[in-house]
mmCIF file of C-alpha atoms and ligand atoms in Angstrom:
data_model
loop_
_atom_site.group_PDB
_atom_site.id
_atom_site.type_symbol
_atom_site.label_atom_id
_atom_site.label_comp_id
_atom_site.label_asym_id
_atom_site.label_seq_id
_atom_site.Cartn_x
_atom_site.Cartn_y
_atom_site.Cartn_z
ATOM 1 C CA MET A 4 0.000 0.000 0.000
ATOM 2 C CA THR A 5 1.278 3.438 -0.896
ATOM 3 C CA THR A 6 1.114 6.209 1.707
ATOM 4 C CA SER A 7 0.466 9.783 0.559
ATOM 5 C CA LEU A 8 3.044 12.257 1.849
ATOM 6 C CA GLY A 9 2.958 16.028 2.104
ATOM 7 C CA VAL A 10 6.347 17.736 2.424
ATOM 8 C CA ILE A 11 6.779 21.185 3.978
ATOM 9 C CA SER A 12 10.103 22.958 3.478
ATOM 10 C CA SER A 13 11.582 26.415 3.948
ATOM 11 C CA GLY A 14 14.861 25.783 2.214
ATOM 12 C CA ARG A 15 17.078 23.996 -0.213
ATOM 13 C CA GLY A 16 14.971 20.866 -0.315
ATOM 14 C CA GLU A 17 17.776 18.315 -0.634
ATOM 15 C CA ASN A 18 16.007 15.975 1.793
ATOM 16 C CA LEU A 19 12.958 16.197 -0.455
ATOM 17 C CA ARG A 20 15.140 15.172 -3.404
ATOM 18 C CA TYR A 21 16.395 12.066 -1.584
ATOM 19 C CA ILE A 22 12.867 11.134 -0.473
ATOM 20 C CA LEU A 23 11.647 11.437 -4.065
ATOM 21 C CA LEU A 24 14.600 9.402 -5.356
ATOM 22 C CA ALA A 25 13.816 6.713 -2.754
ATOM 23 C CA GLU A 26 10.193 6.639 -3.917
ATOM 24 C CA ARG A 27 11.105 6.451 -7.586
ATOM 25 C CA SER A 28 13.553 3.599 -6.970
ATOM 26 C CA GLY A 29 10.833 1.627 -5.170
ATOM 27 C CA TYR A 30 12.608 1.786 -1.778
ATOM 28 C CA LEU A 31 9.887 3.894 -0.153
ATOM 29 C CA PRO A 32 6.252 2.742 -0.153
ATOM 30 C CA SER A 33 4.981 6.308 -0.446
ATOM 31 C CA GLN A 34 4.142 9.070 -2.875
ATOM 32 C CA VAL A 35 4.750 12.772 -2.247
ATOM 33 C CA LYS A 36 1.441 14.348 -3.274
ATOM 34 C CA LEU A 37 2.220 17.960 -2.442
ATOM 35 C CA VAL A 38 5.160 20.190 -1.502
ATOM 36 C CA LEU A 39 4.398 23.358 0.463
ATOM 37 C CA THR A 40 6.764 26.171 1.343
ATOM 38 C CA ASP A 41 6.709 29.516 3.146
ATOM 39 C CA GLN A 42 9.594 30.889 1.012
ATOM 40 C CA PRO A 43 8.998 32.053 -2.574
ATOM 41 C CA ASP A 44 12.514 31.062 -3.657
ATOM 42 C CA ALA A 45 12.770 27.743 -1.785
ATOM 43 C CA GLY A 46 14.888 25.161 -3.596
ATOM 44 C CA ALA A 47 12.181 22.651 -2.712
ATOM 45 C CA LEU A 48 9.902 24.275 -5.325
ATOM 46 C CA LYS A 49 12.464 23.654 -8.060
ATOM 47 C CA ILE A 50 12.997 20.068 -6.955
ATOM 48 C CA ALA A 51 9.229 19.457 -6.897
ATOM 49 C CA ARG A 52 9.013 20.741 -10.481
ATOM 50 C CA GLU A 53 11.943 18.529 -11.531
ATOM 51 C CA PHE A 54 10.051 15.490 -10.208
ATOM 52 C CA ASP A 55 6.628 16.622 -11.454
ATOM 53 C CA VAL A 56 5.178 16.932 -7.982
ATOM 54 C CA PRO A 57 2.551 19.624 -7.291
ATOM 55 C CA SER A 58 3.960 22.432 -5.144
ATOM 56 C CA LEU A 59 2.736 25.659 -3.669
ATOM 57 C CA TYR A 60 4.248 28.717 -2.004
ATOM 58 C CA LEU A 61 1.970 30.052 0.724
ATOM 59 C CA ASP A 62 2.831 33.568 1.881
ATOM 60 C CA PRO A 63 2.707 33.782 5.689
ATOM 61 C CA LYS A 64 2.881 37.610 5.739
ATOM 62 C CA GLY A 65 0.246 39.207 7.953
ATOM 63 C CA LEU A 66 -1.267 35.899 9.039
ATOM 64 C CA ALA A 67 -1.451 34.589 12.589
ATOM 65 C CA ARG A 68 0.293 31.231 12.965
ATOM 66 C CA GLU A 69 -3.003 29.397 13.473
ATOM 67 C CA ASP A 70 -4.507 30.933 10.330
ATOM 68 C CA TYR A 71 -1.453 30.156 8.236
ATOM 69 C CA ASP A 72 -1.452 26.575 9.476
ATOM 70 C CA LEU A 73 -5.156 26.251 8.634
ATOM 71 C CA GLN A 74 -4.207 27.053 5.052
ATOM 72 C CA LEU A 75 -1.430 24.463 5.125
ATOM 73 C CA ALA A 76 -3.800 21.830 6.512
ATOM 74 C CA GLY A 77 -6.480 22.705 3.962
ATOM 75 C CA HIS A 78 -4.088 22.038 1.078
ATOM 76 C CA LEU A 79 -2.645 18.894 2.666
ATOM 77 C CA ASP A 80 -6.084 17.450 3.400
ATOM 78 C CA ALA A 81 -7.325 18.282 -0.096
ATOM 79 C CA ALA A 82 -4.348 16.375 -1.512
ATOM 80 C CA GLY A 83 -5.210 13.349 0.644
ATOM 81 C CA VAL A 84 -1.991 13.553 2.645
ATOM 82 C CA GLU A 85 -1.647 10.860 5.325
ATOM 83 C CA LEU A 86 1.834 11.671 6.631
ATOM 84 C CA VAL A 87 3.355 15.170 6.837
ATOM 85 C CA VAL A 88 7.133 15.307 6.402
ATOM 86 C CA LEU A 89 9.042 18.424 7.452
ATOM 87 C CA THR A 90 12.354 19.016 5.685
ATOM 88 C CA GLY A 91 13.991 22.170 6.983
ATOM 89 C CA TYR A 92 10.692 23.871 7.788
ATOM 90 C CA MET A 93 11.710 26.781 9.990
ATOM 91 C CA ARG A 94 8.337 27.910 11.368
ATOM 92 C CA ILE A 95 6.885 26.527 14.568
ATOM 93 C CA LEU A 96 3.649 24.638 13.913
ATOM 94 C CA SER A 97 0.566 25.643 15.882
ATOM 95 C CA PRO A 98 -0.799 23.198 18.483
ATOM 96 C CA ALA A 99 -4.002 22.881 16.412
ATOM 97 C CA PHE A 100 -2.019 21.723 13.358
ATOM 98 C CA VAL A 101 -0.042 19.226 15.453
ATOM 99 C CA ARG A 102 -3.271 17.865 16.963
ATOM 100 C CA HIS A 103 -4.919 17.638 13.524
ATOM 101 C CA TYR A 104 -2.113 15.343 12.316
ATOM 102 C CA LYS A 105 -1.428 13.749 15.690
ATOM 103 C CA ASP A 106 1.543 11.341 15.420
ATOM 104 C CA ARG A 107 1.468 11.828 11.647
ATOM 105 C CA ILE A 108 4.128 14.553 11.309
ATOM 106 C CA LEU A 109 7.833 13.717 11.033
ATOM 107 C CA ASN A 110 10.724 16.157 11.325
ATOM 108 C CA ILE A 111 14.473 15.888 10.799
ATOM 109 C CA HIS A 112 16.828 17.810 13.073
ATOM 110 C CA PRO A 113 20.609 18.021 12.515
ATOM 111 C CA ALA A 114 21.708 16.836 15.983
ATOM 112 C CA LEU A 115 21.255 13.887 18.321
ATOM 113 C CA LEU A 116 18.219 15.109 20.238
ATOM 114 C CA PRO A 117 17.721 16.075 23.002
ATOM 115 C CA SER A 118 21.080 17.815 22.450
ATOM 116 C CA PHE A 119 21.181 21.058 20.505
ATOM 117 C CA ARG A 120 17.523 21.778 19.920
ATOM 118 C CA GLY A 121 16.570 24.935 18.026
ATOM 119 C CA MET A 122 18.571 27.025 15.605
ATOM 120 C CA ASP A 123 22.002 26.211 14.172
ATOM 121 C CA ALA A 124 22.596 22.826 15.745
ATOM 122 C CA PHE A 125 25.912 22.636 13.826
ATOM 123 C CA GLN A 126 27.361 25.669 15.624
ATOM 124 C CA GLN A 127 25.919 24.524 18.944
ATOM 125 C CA ALA A 128 27.762 21.202 18.545
ATOM 126 C CA LEU A 129 31.031 22.931 17.601
ATOM 127 C CA ASP A 130 30.742 25.411 20.481
ATOM 128 C CA HIS A 131 30.082 22.627 22.971
ATOM 129 C CA GLY A 132 33.077 20.614 21.763
ATOM 130 C CA VAL A 133 31.228 17.325 21.369
ATOM 131 C CA LYS A 134 33.041 14.493 19.599
ATOM 132 C CA TRP A 135 29.855 13.100 18.117
ATOM 133 C CA THR A 136 26.702 14.745 16.875
ATOM 134 C CA GLY A 137 24.328 13.499 14.186
ATOM 135 C CA THR A 138 20.776 13.626 12.979
ATOM 136 C CA THR A 139 17.407 12.722 14.460
ATOM 137 C CA ILE A 140 14.097 11.926 12.797
ATOM 138 C CA HIS A 141 11.241 12.321 15.243
ATOM 139 C CA ILE A 142 7.480 12.602 15.499
ATOM 140 C CA VAL A 143 6.425 16.222 15.937
ATOM 141 C CA ASP A 144 4.635 17.129 19.135
ATOM 142 C CA GLU A 145 3.694 20.545 20.487
ATOM 143 C CA GLU A 146 7.251 21.358 21.653
ATOM 144 C CA VAL A 147 10.059 22.276 19.282
ATOM 145 C CA ASP A 148 12.495 19.433 18.383
ATOM 146 C CA HIS A 149 11.009 17.286 21.099
ATOM 147 C CA GLY A 150 8.657 14.455 20.012
ATOM 148 C CA PRO A 151 9.257 10.686 20.109
ATOM 149 C CA ILE A 152 12.362 9.574 18.248
ATOM 150 C CA VAL A 153 11.999 7.347 15.179
ATOM 151 C CA TRP A 154 15.658 7.009 14.156
ATOM 152 C CA GLN A 155 19.056 8.566 14.847
ATOM 153 C CA VAL A 156 22.398 8.438 13.085
ATOM 154 C CA PRO A 157 25.619 9.546 14.817
ATOM 155 C CA VAL A 158 28.169 11.639 12.933
ATOM 156 C CA PRO A 159 31.729 12.286 14.203
ATOM 157 C CA VAL A 160 33.011 15.815 14.810
ATOM 158 C CA ARG A 161 36.636 16.360 13.775
ATOM 159 C CA ASP A 162 39.021 18.730 15.551
ATOM 160 C CA ASP A 163 39.479 20.796 12.399
ATOM 161 C CA ASP A 164 35.790 20.939 11.470
ATOM 162 C CA THR A 165 34.330 24.248 10.378
ATOM 163 C CA HIS A 166 30.636 25.026 10.395
ATOM 164 C CA GLU A 167 30.522 24.180 6.694
ATOM 165 C CA SER A 168 32.425 20.886 6.887
ATOM 166 C CA LEU A 169 30.356 19.625 9.816
ATOM 167 C CA LYS A 170 27.105 20.721 8.188
ATOM 168 C CA ALA A 171 28.043 18.917 4.961
ATOM 169 C CA ARG A 172 28.867 15.676 6.836
ATOM 170 C CA ILE A 173 25.637 15.748 8.837
ATOM 171 C CA GLN A 174 23.545 16.550 5.778
ATOM 172 C CA ARG A 175 25.078 13.663 3.820
ATOM 173 C CA ALA A 176 23.994 11.402 6.680
ATOM 174 C CA GLU A 177 20.514 12.960 6.649
ATOM 175 C CA HIS A 178 19.973 12.148 2.986
ATOM 176 C CA ARG A 179 20.260 8.433 3.787
ATOM 177 C CA ALA A 180 18.644 8.608 7.214
ATOM 178 C CA TYR A 181 15.350 10.302 6.333
ATOM 179 C CA PRO A 182 14.211 7.777 3.689
ATOM 180 C CA LYS A 183 15.281 4.969 6.011
ATOM 181 C CA ALA A 184 13.304 6.421 8.940
ATOM 182 C CA ILE A 185 10.197 7.005 6.811
ATOM 183 C CA LYS A 186 10.390 3.438 5.520
ATOM 184 C CA LYS A 187 10.708 2.071 9.044
ATOM 185 C CA PHE A 188 7.817 4.228 10.278
ATOM 186 C CA LEU A 189 5.552 3.168 7.419
ATOM 187 C CA GLU A 190 6.423 -0.510 7.189
ATOM 188 C CA GLU A 191 7.167 -1.659 10.738
ATOM 189 C CA ARG A 192 4.396 -1.992 13.276
ATOM 190 C CA HIS A 193 5.053 0.284 16.207
ATOM 191 C CA LYS A 194 3.510 1.642 19.354
ATOM 192 C CA LEU A 195 4.116 4.616 21.598
ATOM 193 C CA VAL A 196 4.815 3.904 25.232
ATOM 194 C CA GLY A 197 5.053 7.294 26.880
ATOM 195 C CA ARG A 198 7.412 9.129 24.593
ATOM 196 C CA LYS A 199 9.196 5.963 23.516
ATOM 197 C CA LEU A 200 8.448 4.659 20.035
ATOM 198 C CA ILE A 201 8.782 0.879 20.058
ATOM 199 C CA PHE A 202 9.073 -1.068 16.823
ATOM 200 C CA GLU A 203 7.786 -4.597 17.093
ATOM 201 C CA LYS A 204 10.281 -7.297 16.288
ATOM 202 C CA LYS A 205 9.590 -9.176 13.091
HETATM 203 C C1 GAR B 315 18.461 19.889 7.286
HETATM 204 O O1 GAR B 315 19.807 19.856 7.685
HETATM 205 C C2 GAR B 315 17.539 19.706 8.477
HETATM 206 O O2 GAR B 315 18.051 18.846 9.434
HETATM 207 C C3 GAR B 315 17.454 21.110 8.992
HETATM 208 O O3 GAR B 315 17.369 21.910 7.842
HETATM 209 C C4 GAR B 315 18.078 21.285 6.782
HETATM 210 C C5 GAR B 315 17.195 21.239 5.554
HETATM 211 O O4 GAR B 315 17.917 20.872 4.432
HETATM 212 N N1 GAR B 315 16.320 21.260 9.834
HETATM 213 C C6 GAR B 315 16.308 21.998 10.936
HETATM 214 O O5 GAR B 315 17.255 22.631 11.324
HETATM 215 C C7 GAR B 315 14.970 22.012 11.673
HETATM 216 N N2 GAR B 315 15.171 22.292 13.055
HETATM 217 P P1 GAR B 315 17.191 20.706 3.019
HETATM 218 O O6 GAR B 315 16.337 21.965 2.796
HETATM 219 O O7 GAR B 315 18.297 20.610 2.025
HETATM 220 O O8 GAR B 315 16.338 19.472 3.087
#
């Protein structure tokens, strides 16, 4: 069975590209039905066009968060979206939106949560001097970078890393990790015990 995805992005959209490639190769049992963005020049729009996926820029200017999110949800529902996938979406979702898609929104964050939540996780990791950081795919709840964890991949930090070199290494890991986490979430039976997501053994 194919699951309908809706992707929301504010940026480059490289994670979207890797999700679409994973769908087209048959690895992912899903189909991106709609790409939404809050940035008129988001790379995600170009990638959606490249892959012939419907996409839409929705201007948030002058709208309260709840009203903007109602628009997002209207478009996602109309497209029949079952799972919302955030790829570099930099706005905080309203509680009403999160409740509407309860346990059906995934996000990727460029750190091993709960470390380095919020903005510029790369710089936070460098400033803290950690030897390992990584990427986390998690279910979105009403707190930022907080919900139950689906999958994590560690990435080493080198002594001579710059912001750019560390970011590039983490993002390479993300491009493999996000399709893998979506596949796991869609194909493996799981249950939530508190905030712990438990995948049943096959
Ligand atoms: C990714 O590194 C993702 O982890 C990060 O934005 C980038 C999006 O890249 N997300 C966050 O920082 C959210 N807290 P992309 O636009 O190329 O997919």
